[in-house]
JSON list of C-alpha atoms in Angstrom, two decimals:
[
{"chain": "A", "resi": 9, "resn": "MET", "atom": "CA", "xyz": [-0.01, -0.12, 0.00]},
{"chain": "A", "resi": 10, "resn": "GLU", "atom": "CA", "xyz": [2.93, 2.43, 0.76]},
{"chain": "A", "resi": 11, "resn": "TYR", "atom": "CA", "xyz": [4.17, 2.13, -2.85]},
{"chain": "A", "resi": 12, "resn": "ALA", "atom": "CA", "xyz": [0.58, 2.93, -4.25]},
{"chain": "A", "resi": 13, "resn": "LYS", "atom": "CA", "xyz": [0.34, 6.14, -1.96]},
{"chain": "A", "resi": 14, "resn": "THR", "atom": "CA", "xyz": [3.88, 7.42, -2.80]},
{"chain": "A", "resi": 15, "resn": "LYS", "atom": "CA", "xyz": [5.04, 5.81, -6.15]},
{"chain": "A", "resi": 16, "resn": "ASP", "atom": "CA", "xyz": [8.88, 5.86, -4.58]},
{"chain": "A", "resi": 17, "resn": "LEU", "atom": "CA", "xyz": [10.30, 2.61, -4.68]},
{"chain": "A", "resi": 18, "resn": "PHE", "atom": "CA", "xyz": [13.20, 3.54, -2.59]},
{"chain": "A", "resi": 19, "resn": "TRP", "atom": "CA", "xyz": [10.94, 4.98, 0.12]},
{"chain": "A", "resi": 20, "resn": "THR", "atom": "CA", "xyz": [8.81, 1.84, 0.00]},
{"chain": "A", "resi": 21, "resn": "MET", "atom": "CA", "xyz": [12.07, -0.40, 0.37]},
{"chain": "A", "resi": 22, "resn": "HIS", "atom": "CA", "xyz": [13.06, 1.67, 3.47]},
{"chain": "A", "resi": 23, "resn": "VAL", "atom": "CA", "xyz": [9.55, 1.44, 5.08]},
{"chain": "A", "resi": 24, "resn": "LEU", "atom": "CA", "xyz": [9.30, -2.40, 4.48]},
{"chain": "A", "resi": 25, "resn": "GLY", "atom": "CA", "xyz": [12.85, -2.92, 5.91]},
{"chain": "A", "resi": 26, "resn": "HIS", "atom": "CA", "xyz": [13.94, -4.38, 2.68]},
{"chain": "A", "resi": 27, "resn": "LYS", "atom": "CA", "xyz": [17.81, -4.56, 2.17]},
{"chain": "A", "resi": 28, "resn": "ASN", "atom": "CA", "xyz": [17.57, -5.58, -1.47]},
{"chain": "A", "resi": 29, "resn": "ILE", "atom": "CA", "xyz": [15.56, -3.72, -4.12]},
{"chain": "A", "resi": 30, "resn": "LYS", "atom": "CA", "xyz": [14.58, -6.88, -5.68]},
{"chain": "A", "resi": 31, "resn": "ASN", "atom": "CA", "xyz": [12.46, -7.98, -2.69]},
{"chain": "A", "resi": 32, "resn": "THR", "atom": "CA", "xyz": [10.69, -4.70, -3.05]},
{"chain": "A", "resi": 33, "resn": "GLN", "atom": "CA", "xyz": [10.01, -5.19, -6.68]},
{"chain": "A", "resi": 34, "resn": "ILE", "atom": "CA", "xyz": [8.44, -8.52, -5.96]},
{"chain": "A", "resi": 35, "resn": "TYR", "atom": "CA", "xyz": [6.39, -6.93, -3.46]},
{"chain": "A", "resi": 36, "resn": "MET", "atom": "CA", "xyz": [5.11, -4.24, -5.77]},
{"chain": "A", "resi": 37, "resn": "HIS", "atom": "CA", "xyz": [4.17, -6.99, -8.39]},
{"chain": "A", "resi": 38, "resn": "LEU", "atom": "CA", "xyz": [2.47, -9.18, -5.68]},
{"chain": "A", "resi": 39, "resn": "ARG", "atom": "CA", "xyz": [0.45, -6.40, -4.11]},
{"chain": "A", "resi": 40, "resn": "ASP", "atom": "CA", "xyz": [-3.12, -5.82, -5.58]},
{"chain": "A", "resi": 41, "resn": "PHE", "atom": "CA", "xyz": [-3.41, -2.12, -5.92]},
{"chain": "A", "resi": 42, "resn": "SER", "atom": "CA", "xyz": [-6.92, -2.12, -7.21]},
{"chain": "A", "resi": 43, "resn": "SER", "atom": "CA", "xyz": [-8.52, -2.13, -3.77]},
{"chain": "A", "resi": 44, "resn": "GLU", "atom": "CA", "xyz": [-7.00, 1.01, -2.44]},
{"chain": "A", "resi": 45, "resn": "GLU", "atom": "CA", "xyz": [-8.74, 3.88, -0.76]},
{"chain": "A", "resi": 46, "resn": "TYR", "atom": "CA", "xyz": [-10.49, 6.67, -2.81]},
{"chain": "A", "resi": 47, "resn": "HIS", "atom": "CA", "xyz": [-11.96, 10.17, -2.37]},
{"chain": "A", "resi": 48, "resn": "SER", "atom": "CA", "xyz": [-15.17, 10.51, -4.08]},
{"chain": "A", "resi": 49, "resn": "ALA", "atom": "CA", "xyz": [-17.04, 13.59, -5.13]},
{"chain": "A", "resi": 50, "resn": "VAL", "atom": "CA", "xyz": [-20.36, 14.54, -6.74]},
{"chain": "A", "resi": 51, "resn": "ALA", "atom": "CA", "xyz": [-20.81, 17.28, -9.46]},
{"chain": "A", "resi": 52, "resn": "LYS", "atom": "CA", "xyz": [-24.30, 18.48, -10.48]},
{"chain": "A", "resi": 53, "resn": "THR", "atom": "CA", "xyz": [-23.06, 21.16, -12.96]},
{"chain": "A", "resi": 54, "resn": "ASN", "atom": "CA", "xyz": [-20.63, 20.98, -15.92]},
{"chain": "A", "resi": 55, "resn": "ASP", "atom": "CA", "xyz": [-18.48, 23.77, -14.00]},
{"chain": "A", "resi": 56, "resn": "GLU", "atom": "CA", "xyz": [-18.33, 21.45, -10.77]},
{"chain": "A", "resi": 57, "resn": "ALA", "atom": "CA", "xyz": [-17.36, 18.24, -13.10]},
{"chain": "A", "resi": 58, "resn": "ARG", "atom": "CA", "xyz": [-14.62, 20.37, -14.92]},
{"chain": "A", "resi": 59, "resn": "ASN", "atom": "CA", "xyz": [-13.11, 21.47, -11.52]},
{"chain": "A", "resi": 60, "resn": "LEU", "atom": "CA", "xyz": [-13.15, 17.87, -10.21]},
{"chain": "A", "resi": 61, "resn": "ILE", "atom": "CA", "xyz": [-11.35, 16.70, -13.51]},
{"chain": "A", "resi": 62, "resn": "GLU", "atom": "CA", "xyz": [-8.84, 19.41, -13.28]},
{"chain": "A", "resi": 63, "resn": "SER", "atom": "CA", "xyz": [-8.00, 18.64, -9.66]},
{"chain": "A", "resi": 64, "resn": "GLY", "atom": "CA", "xyz": [-7.38, 14.81, -10.56]},
{"chain": "A", "resi": 65, "resn": "PHE", "atom": "CA", "xyz": [-10.62, 13.09, -10.34]},
{"chain": "A", "resi": 66, "resn": "HIS", "atom": "CA", "xyz": [-11.81, 10.54, -12.77]},
{"chain": "A", "resi": 67, "resn": "PHE", "atom": "CA", "xyz": [-15.46, 10.09, -14.09]},
{"chain": "A", "resi": 68, "resn": "VAL", "atom": "CA", "xyz": [-17.16, 6.96, -12.58]},
{"chain": "A", "resi": 69, "resn": "CYS", "atom": "CA", "xyz": [-20.85, 7.20, -13.68]},
{"chain": "A", "resi": 70, "resn": "ASP", "atom": "CA", "xyz": [-24.21, 9.21, -13.82]},
{"chain": "A", "resi": 71, "resn": "MET", "atom": "CA", "xyz": [-26.57, 8.69, -11.03]},
{"chain": "A", "resi": 72, "resn": "ASP", "atom": "CA", "xyz": [-29.91, 10.58, -10.30]},
{"chain": "A", "resi": 73, "resn": "GLY", "atom": "CA", "xyz": [-28.74, 13.63, -12.71]},
{"chain": "A", "resi": 74, "resn": "ALA", "atom": "CA", "xyz": [-25.37, 13.81, -10.88]},
{"chain": "A", "resi": 75, "resn": "LYS", "atom": "CA", "xyz": [-21.77, 12.85, -11.96]},
{"chain": "A", "resi": 76, "resn": "LEU", "atom": "CA", "xyz": [-19.79, 10.64, -9.59]},
{"chain": "A", "resi": 77, "resn": "PHE", "atom": "CA", "xyz": [-16.02, 11.10, -9.48]},
{"chain": "A", "resi": 78, "resn": "SER", "atom": "CA", "xyz": [-13.22, 9.32, -7.61]},
{"chain": "A", "resi": 79, "resn": "LYS", "atom": "CA", "xyz": [-9.31, 9.89, -6.84]},
{"chain": "A", "resi": 80, "resn": "ARG", "atom": "CA", "xyz": [-7.00, 7.73, -5.10]},
{"chain": "A", "resi": 81, "resn": "LYS", "atom": "CA", "xyz": [-6.16, 9.19, -1.67]}
]
């Protein structure tokens, strides 16, 4: 989970206490990053949707006239 948050291989190696970078690379490949934590937001207007996209949110779906967005924490 640390690598998904920071995208820093050497920091992840330090946090996990690995002495060999190959062990950290194995961790990165074995770890499932698809079930990480997300921020969510709702946009009811096009301007709100544009602001969310500009701040890094990704469109998820339309629901009850509103647009749902998510972004990794």
